PDB file of C-alpha atoms in Angstrom:
ATOM      1  CA  MET K   1      49.917 156.471 108.807  1.00  0.00           C
ATOM      2  CA  THR K   2      51.063 154.288 106.446  1.00  0.00           C
ATOM      3  CA  HIS K   3      53.915 152.118 105.477  1.00  0.00           C
ATOM      4  CA  PRO K   4      54.570 150.497 102.952  1.00  0.00           C
ATOM      5  CA  SER K   5      54.976 146.555 103.472  1.00  0.00           C
ATOM      6  CA  ALA K   6      57.683 144.220 102.918  1.00  0.00           C
ATOM      7  CA  ALA K   7      57.024 143.432  98.715  1.00  0.00           C
ATOM      8  CA  THR K   8      57.278 146.970  98.099  1.00  0.00           C
ATOM      9  CA  THR K   9      60.870 147.517  99.675  1.00  0.00           C
ATOM     10  CA  VAL K  10      62.292 144.433  98.034  1.00  0.00           C
ATOM     11  CA  THR K  11      60.485 145.287  94.133  1.00  0.00           C
ATOM     12  CA  SER K  12      61.890 148.681  95.189  1.00  0.00           C
ATOM     13  CA  ALA K  13      65.243 147.283  95.901  1.00  0.00           C
ATOM     14  CA  ALA K  14      65.360 145.016  92.668  1.00  0.00           C
ATOM     15  CA  GLU K  15      64.401 147.632  90.588  1.00  0.00           C
ATOM     16  CA  ARG K  16      67.341 150.336  91.975  1.00  0.00           C
ATOM     17  CA  ALA K  17      69.975 146.688  91.852  1.00  0.00           C
ATOM     18  CA  TYR K  18      67.926 146.519  88.030  1.00  0.00           C
ATOM     19  CA  ARG K  19      68.983 150.039  87.220  1.00  0.00           C
ATOM     20  CA  HIS K  20      72.677 150.465  88.653  1.00  0.00           C
ATOM     21  CA  LEU K  21      73.341 147.188  86.583  1.00  0.00           C
ATOM     22  CA  LYS K  22      71.524 148.039  83.330  1.00  0.00           C
ATOM     23  CA  ARG K  23      73.415 151.117  83.462  1.00  0.00           C
ATOM     24  CA  SER K  24      77.065 149.784  83.863  1.00  0.00           C
ATOM     25  CA  ILE K  25      76.184 147.211  81.123  1.00  0.00           C
ATOM     26  CA  LEU K  26      75.265 149.326  79.034  1.00  0.00           C
ATOM     27  CA  GLU K  27      77.694 152.215  79.848  1.00  0.00           C
ATOM     28  CA  GLN K  28      80.804 149.288  79.927  1.00  0.00           C
ATOM     29  CA  LEU K  29      81.145 150.224  83.350  1.00  0.00           C
ATOM     30  CA  TYR K  30      81.060 146.205  83.159  1.00  0.00           C
ATOM     31  CA  PRO K  31      82.855 145.274  80.180  1.00  0.00           C
ATOM     32  CA  GLY K  32      81.449 142.099  78.119  1.00  0.00           C
ATOM     33  CA  GLY K  33      83.043 139.050  79.422  1.00  0.00           C
ATOM     34  CA  GLN K  34      83.457 140.332  83.162  1.00  0.00           C
ATOM     35  CA  LEU K  35      81.952 137.480  85.975  1.00  0.00           C
ATOM     36  CA  VAL K  36      80.574 139.382  88.357  1.00  0.00           C
ATOM     37  CA  SER K  37      78.988 138.280  91.873  1.00  0.00           C
ATOM     38  CA  GLU K  38      75.591 139.118  94.061  1.00  0.00           C
ATOM     39  CA  GLY K  39      77.217 139.705  97.247  1.00  0.00           C
ATOM     40  CA  GLU K  40      79.294 143.266  94.992  1.00  0.00           C
ATOM     41  CA  ILE K  41      76.350 144.241  93.392  1.00  0.00           C
ATOM     42  CA  ALA K  42      75.112 144.303  96.710  1.00  0.00           C
ATOM     43  CA  GLU K  43      77.595 145.768  98.468  1.00  0.00           C
ATOM     44  CA  VAL K  44      77.627 148.367  95.813  1.00  0.00           C
ATOM     45  CA  THR K  45      73.887 148.853  95.164  1.00  0.00           C
ATOM     46  CA  GLY K  46      73.310 148.446  99.187  1.00  0.00           C
ATOM     47  CA  VAL K  47      70.685 146.075  99.030  1.00  0.00           C
ATOM     48  CA  SER K  48      70.434 142.299 100.180  1.00  0.00           C
ATOM     49  CA  ARG K  49      71.001 139.845  97.492  1.00  0.00           C
ATOM     50  CA  THR K  50      67.235 138.433  97.249  1.00  0.00           C
ATOM     51  CA  PRO K  51      66.797 141.818  94.392  1.00  0.00           C
ATOM     52  CA  VAL K  52      70.069 141.358  92.939  1.00  0.00           C
ATOM     53  CA  ARG K  53      68.516 137.749  92.004  1.00  0.00           C
ATOM     54  CA  GLU K  54      65.926 139.288  90.738  1.00  0.00           C
ATOM     55  CA  ALA K  55      67.747 142.240  88.958  1.00  0.00           C
ATOM     56  CA  LEU K  56      69.668 139.331  87.374  1.00  0.00           C
ATOM     57  CA  LEU K  57      66.578 137.790  86.462  1.00  0.00           C
ATOM     58  CA  ARG K  58      65.546 140.633  84.859  1.00  0.00           C
ATOM     59  CA  LEU K  59      68.844 140.875  83.197  1.00  0.00           C
ATOM     60  CA  GLU K  60      69.065 137.845  81.360  1.00  0.00           C
ATOM     61  CA  ALA K  61      65.979 137.788  80.350  1.00  0.00           C
ATOM     62  CA  GLU K  62      66.777 140.654  78.067  1.00  0.00           C
ATOM     63  CA  GLY K  63      69.775 138.639  76.939  1.00  0.00           C
ATOM     64  CA  LEU K  64      72.387 141.102  78.812  1.00  0.00           C
ATOM     65  CA  VAL K  65      74.176 138.628  81.905  1.00  0.00           C
ATOM     66  CA  ARG K  66      74.397 135.074  81.807  1.00  0.00           C
ATOM     67  CA  LEU K  67      73.535 133.304  85.207  1.00  0.00           C
ATOM     68  CA  TYR K  68      76.048 130.586  86.489  1.00  0.00           C
ATOM     69  CA  PRO K  69      74.915 129.262  90.101  1.00  0.00           C
ATOM     70  CA  LYS K  70      76.940 129.736  93.028  1.00  0.00           C
ATOM     71  CA  ARG K  71      79.191 132.473  90.660  1.00  0.00           C
ATOM     72  CA  GLY K  72      77.516 134.860  89.705  1.00  0.00           C
ATOM     73  CA  ALA K  73      76.514 136.614  85.839  1.00  0.00           C
ATOM     74  CA  LEU K  74      78.704 136.683  83.372  1.00  0.00           C
ATOM     75  CA  ILE K  75      78.234 140.180  81.549  1.00  0.00           C
ATOM     76  CA  ARG K  76      77.552 139.038  77.798  1.00  0.00           C
ATOM     77  CA  PRO K  77      80.176 139.969  75.040  1.00  0.00           C
ATOM     78  CA  VAL K  78      78.732 141.980  72.289  1.00  0.00           C
ATOM     79  CA  SER K  79      78.938 139.324  69.192  1.00  0.00           C
ATOM     80  CA  ALA K  80      79.734 139.643  65.103  1.00  0.00           C
ATOM     81  CA  ARG K  81      76.067 138.012  65.379  1.00  0.00           C
ATOM     82  CA  GLU K  82      74.161 140.218  67.530  1.00  0.00           C
ATOM     83  CA  ILE K  83      76.261 143.054  65.632  1.00  0.00           C
ATOM     84  CA  THR K  84      75.301 142.042  61.942  1.00  0.00           C
ATOM     85  CA  ASP K  85      71.000 141.413  63.509  1.00  0.00           C
ATOM     86  CA  VAL K  86      71.066 144.431  65.032  1.00  0.00           C
ATOM     87  CA  ILE K  87      72.211 146.300  61.649  1.00  0.00           C
ATOM     88  CA  GLU K  88      70.263 144.351  59.935  1.00  0.00           C
ATOM     89  CA  ALA K  89      66.958 144.865  61.646  1.00  0.00           C
ATOM     90  CA  ARG K  90      67.935 149.091  62.367  1.00  0.00           C
ATOM     91  CA  ARG K  91      68.704 148.913  57.834  1.00  0.00           C
ATOM     92  CA  LEU K  92      64.788 147.296  58.119  1.00  0.00           C
ATOM     93  CA  VAL K  93      63.207 149.497  60.384  1.00  0.00           C
ATOM     94  CA  GLU K  94      64.956 153.212  59.416  1.00  0.00           C
ATOM     95  CA  LEU K  95      64.886 153.135  55.635  1.00  0.00           C
ATOM     96  CA  HIS K  96      61.227 152.049  55.980  1.00  0.00           C
ATOM     97  CA  ALA K  97      60.376 154.488  58.400  1.00  0.00           C
ATOM     98  CA  ALA K  98      62.690 157.691  56.114  1.00  0.00           C
ATOM     99  CA  GLU K  99      60.921 156.559  53.135  1.00  0.00           C
ATOM    100  CA  ARG K 100      57.209 157.084  54.636  1.00  0.00           C
ATOM    101  CA  VAL K 101      58.513 160.162  56.501  1.00  0.00           C
ATOM    102  CA  TRP K 102      59.676 162.094  53.599  1.00  0.00           C
ATOM    103  CA  PRO K 103      55.753 164.031  52.879  1.00  0.00           C
ATOM    104  CA  ARG K 104      56.295 165.235  56.067  1.00  0.00           C
ATOM    105  CA  ARG K 105      59.778 166.479  56.141  1.00  0.00           C
ATOM    106  CA  ALA K 106      59.216 169.432  56.536  1.00  0.00           C
ATOM    107  CA  ALA K 107      58.542 169.480  60.323  1.00  0.00           C
ATOM    108  CA  LEU K 108      60.878 166.143  61.037  1.00  0.00           C
ATOM    109  CA  ARG K 109      63.401 168.681  60.223  1.00  0.00           C
ATOM    110  CA  ALA K 110      63.033 171.135  62.939  1.00  0.00           C
ATOM    111  CA  ASP K 111      62.814 167.561  65.375  1.00  0.00           C
ATOM    112  CA  LEU K 112      65.941 166.586  64.013  1.00  0.00           C
ATOM    113  CA  ALA K 113      68.216 170.097  63.843  1.00  0.00           C
ATOM    114  CA  ALA K 114      67.312 170.334  67.504  1.00  0.00           C
ATOM    115  CA  ARG K 115      68.970 166.035  68.388  1.00  0.00           C
ATOM    116  CA  LEU K 116      71.603 167.355  65.819  1.00  0.00           C
ATOM    117  CA  ALA K 117      72.079 170.550  68.142  1.00  0.00           C
ATOM    118  CA  GLU K 118      72.285 168.459  71.214  1.00  0.00           C
ATOM    119  CA  MET K 119      74.621 165.693  70.022  1.00  0.00           C
ATOM    120  CA  ARG K 120      76.735 169.071  69.163  1.00  0.00           C
ATOM    121  CA  ALA K 121      76.471 170.576  72.662  1.00  0.00           C
ATOM    122  CA  ALA K 122      77.421 167.478  74.104  1.00  0.00           C
ATOM    123  CA  HIS K 123      80.146 166.232  71.751  1.00  0.00           C
ATOM    124  CA  ALA K 124      82.177 170.306  72.821  1.00  0.00           C
ATOM    125  CA  ALA K 125      81.070 169.053  76.915  1.00  0.00           C
ATOM    126  CA  GLY K 126      82.918 165.672  76.309  1.00  0.00           C
ATOM    127  CA  ASP K 127      79.617 163.991  77.378  1.00  0.00           C
ATOM    128  CA  LEU K 128      80.149 161.176  76.392  1.00  0.00           C
ATOM    129  CA  THR K 129      76.666 159.340  77.760  1.00  0.00           C
ATOM    130  CA  THR K 130      74.378 162.362  76.785  1.00  0.00           C
ATOM    131  CA  LEU K 131      75.702 162.453  72.985  1.00  0.00           C
ATOM    132  CA  MET K 132      74.555 159.151  72.696  1.00  0.00           C
ATOM    133  CA  ALA K 133      71.335 159.734  73.659  1.00  0.00           C
ATOM    134  CA  ALA K 134      70.623 162.526  71.609  1.00  0.00           C
ATOM    135  CA  ASP K 135      72.619 159.906  68.967  1.00  0.00           C
ATOM    136  CA  ARG K 136      70.104 157.321  69.625  1.00  0.00           C
ATOM    137  CA  ALA K 137      66.988 160.241  69.761  1.00  0.00           C
ATOM    138  CA  PHE K 138      68.197 161.571  66.702  1.00  0.00           C
ATOM    139  CA  HIS K 139      67.424 158.318  65.352  1.00  0.00           C
ATOM    140  CA  ALA K 140      64.261 157.243  67.336  1.00  0.00           C
ATOM    141  CA  THR K 141      62.271 160.757  65.861  1.00  0.00           C
ATOM    142  CA  VAL K 142      62.331 159.560  62.350  1.00  0.00           C
ATOM    143  CA  VAL K 143      60.888 155.747  63.609  1.00  0.00           C
ATOM    144  CA  ASP K 144      58.230 157.754  65.925  1.00  0.00           C
ATOM    145  CA  ALA K 145      57.272 160.104  62.779  1.00  0.00           C
ATOM    146  CA  ALA K 146      56.548 157.350  60.571  1.00  0.00           C
ATOM    147  CA  GLY K 147      53.723 156.952  62.751  1.00  0.00           C
ATOM    148  CA  ASN K 148      53.951 152.809  62.895  1.00  0.00           C
ATOM    149  CA  GLU K 149      53.326 151.910  66.717  1.00  0.00           C
ATOM    150  CA  ILE K 150      54.660 148.344  66.010  1.00  0.00           C
ATOM    151  CA  LEU K 151      57.504 149.352  64.101  1.00  0.00           C
ATOM    152  CA  ALA K 152      58.445 152.277  67.034  1.00  0.00           C
ATOM    153  CA  GLU K 153      58.038 149.465  70.132  1.00  0.00           C
ATOM    154  CA  LEU K 154      60.497 147.017  67.855  1.00  0.00           C
ATOM    155  CA  TYR K 155      62.674 149.976  67.224  1.00  0.00           C
ATOM    156  CA  GLN K 156      62.955 150.462  70.695  1.00  0.00           C
ATOM    157  CA  ARG K 157      63.153 147.041  72.447  1.00  0.00           C
ATOM    158  CA  LEU K 158      66.995 147.592  69.523  1.00  0.00           C
ATOM    159  CA  ARG K 159      67.577 150.232  72.176  1.00  0.00           C
ATOM    160  CA  ASP K 160      69.595 148.600  74.821  1.00  0.00           C
ATOM    161  CA  ARG K 161      71.377 146.524  72.613  1.00  0.00           C
ATOM    162  CA  GLN K 162      72.208 149.792  70.625  1.00  0.00           C
ATOM    163  CA  LEU K 163      72.870 151.599  72.981  1.00  0.00           C
ATOM    164  CA  ARG K 164      76.085 149.112  73.805  1.00  0.00           C
ATOM    165  CA  MET K 165      77.212 148.834  70.327  1.00  0.00           C
ATOM    166  CA  GLY K 166      77.794 152.646  70.668  1.00  0.00           C
ATOM    167  CA  GLU K 167      79.630 152.883  73.651  1.00  0.00           C
ATOM    168  CA  ALA K 168      81.869 151.117  72.586  1.00  0.00           C
ATOM    169  CA  SER K 169      82.197 152.887  68.881  1.00  0.00           C
ATOM    170  CA  PHE K 170      81.674 156.816  70.452  1.00  0.00           C
ATOM    171  CA  ARG K 171      84.803 155.378  73.357  1.00  0.00           C
ATOM    172  CA  LEU K 172      87.265 153.336  71.471  1.00  0.00           C
ATOM    173  CA  SER K 173      86.820 154.860  68.245  1.00  0.00           C
ATOM    174  CA  PRO K 174      88.032 158.605  68.463  1.00  0.00           C
ATOM    175  CA  GLY K 175      87.137 159.644  65.371  1.00  0.00           C
ATOM    176  CA  TRP K 176      83.189 158.465  64.742  1.00  0.00           C
ATOM    177  CA  ALA K 177      81.924 161.008  66.559  1.00  0.00           C
ATOM    178  CA  GLU K 178      82.929 163.494  64.543  1.00  0.00           C
ATOM    179  CA  VAL K 179      81.807 162.048  61.887  1.00  0.00           C
ATOM    180  CA  ALA K 180      78.318 160.309  63.236  1.00  0.00           C
ATOM    181  CA  LEU K 181      77.927 164.701  63.282  1.00  0.00           C
ATOM    182  CA  THR K 182      78.527 164.822  59.780  1.00  0.00           C
ATOM    183  CA  GLU K 183      76.778 162.544  58.806  1.00  0.00           C
ATOM    184  CA  HIS K 184      73.307 163.662  60.881  1.00  0.00           C
ATOM    185  CA  ALA K 185      73.816 167.058  59.195  1.00  0.00           C
ATOM    186  CA  ALA K 186      74.248 165.804  56.049  1.00  0.00           C
ATOM    187  CA  GLN K 187      70.508 163.697  56.610  1.00  0.00           C
ATOM    188  CA  LEU K 188      69.163 167.641  58.086  1.00  0.00           C
ATOM    189  CA  ALA K 189      70.844 168.919  54.162  1.00  0.00           C
ATOM    190  CA  ALA K 190      69.126 166.432  52.413  1.00  0.00           C
ATOM    191  CA  LEU K 191      65.923 167.066  53.805  1.00  0.00           C
ATOM    192  CA  ASP K 192      65.875 171.044  52.508  1.00  0.00           C
ATOM    193  CA  GLY K 193      66.389 169.043  48.705  1.00  0.00           C
ATOM    194  CA  ASP K 194      63.228 167.216  45.876  1.00  0.00           C
ATOM    195  CA  ASP K 195      65.526 164.064  46.113  1.00  0.00           C
ATOM    196  CA  PRO K 196      64.186 161.981  48.771  1.00  0.00           C
ATOM    197  CA  GLN K 197      66.656 159.203  47.287  1.00  0.00           C
ATOM    198  CA  ARG K 198      69.236 160.944  48.319  1.00  0.00           C
ATOM    199  CA  TRP K 199      67.821 161.717  51.478  1.00  0.00           C
ATOM    200  CA  LEU K 200      67.525 157.520  52.014  1.00  0.00           C
ATOM    201  CA  ASP K 201      70.958 157.048  50.504  1.00  0.00           C
ATOM    202  CA  THR K 202      72.203 159.285  53.446  1.00  0.00           C
ATOM    203  CA  VAL K 203      70.904 157.625  56.303  1.00  0.00           C
ATOM    204  CA  ALA K 204      71.162 154.590  54.635  1.00  0.00           C
ATOM    205  CA  ALA K 205      75.469 154.998  54.729  1.00  0.00           C
ATOM    206  CA  HIS K 206      75.314 156.498  58.151  1.00  0.00           C
ATOM    207  CA  ILE K 207      73.782 153.164  59.117  1.00  0.00           C
ATOM    208  CA  ASP K 208      76.439 151.434  57.253  1.00  0.00           C
ATOM    209  CA  ASN K 209      79.645 153.357  58.808  1.00  0.00           C
ATOM    210  CA  ALA K 210      78.401 152.465  61.769  1.00  0.00           C
ATOM    211  CA  ALA K 211      78.318 148.642  60.981  1.00  0.00           C
ATOM    212  CA  THR K 212      82.036 149.048  59.826  1.00  0.00           C
ATOM    213  CA  VAL K 213      83.244 150.527  62.345  1.00  0.00           C
ATOM    214  CA  LEU K 214      81.463 148.407  65.215  1.00  0.00           C
ATOM    215  CA  ARG K 215      83.239 145.268  63.905  1.00  0.00           C
ATOM    216  CA  THR K 216      86.422 146.967  63.782  1.00  0.00           C
ATOM    217  CA  LEU K 217      85.911 147.210  67.018  1.00  0.00           C
ATOM    218  CA  ARG K 218      85.560 143.443  67.798  1.00  0.00           C
TER     219      ARG K 218
END
């Protein structure tokens, strides 16, 4: 009978702490500007401080926290600059992808319709976490369908920052969920037509409207 090594145990504990912290940050359970201590996190996750420290180092490298020795970790607020940078990156990637997928729009439409149905069901159930995940999947489906693995990887790296921003927009702007559903439906309608510019315009308008909501919430 084999037993897990001490190194494996520590790694598992660090991974558990990392996932808990990341989920809590992305879902705004730890809002931007809050200072959390290693001891507090260790108590909540049931692990020692060493794996907590490892988890915090990973999160600092990802730009989600800033570490202060002997004090803890500051959850980094979403800045105006970060919003602008993420929106600009989204525009570049998503509009390029939208242009590339137009010739294959029939197959794409079925996948997007499934994601939109998931969004509607989650919204009706009041399940914000699932709604947000389905919303991100809707956008990622277009990017993945473009067939550029490097751009798809870049877009995936934007995911965490988008999720944190998306959480704020869905939670703090009461009407945004309905607007997002309407705009996604408009994108599907554009795919049913024969005007590629209309399709590109609906994609761009949705990104720009999301940017407006995010800036309003700051």
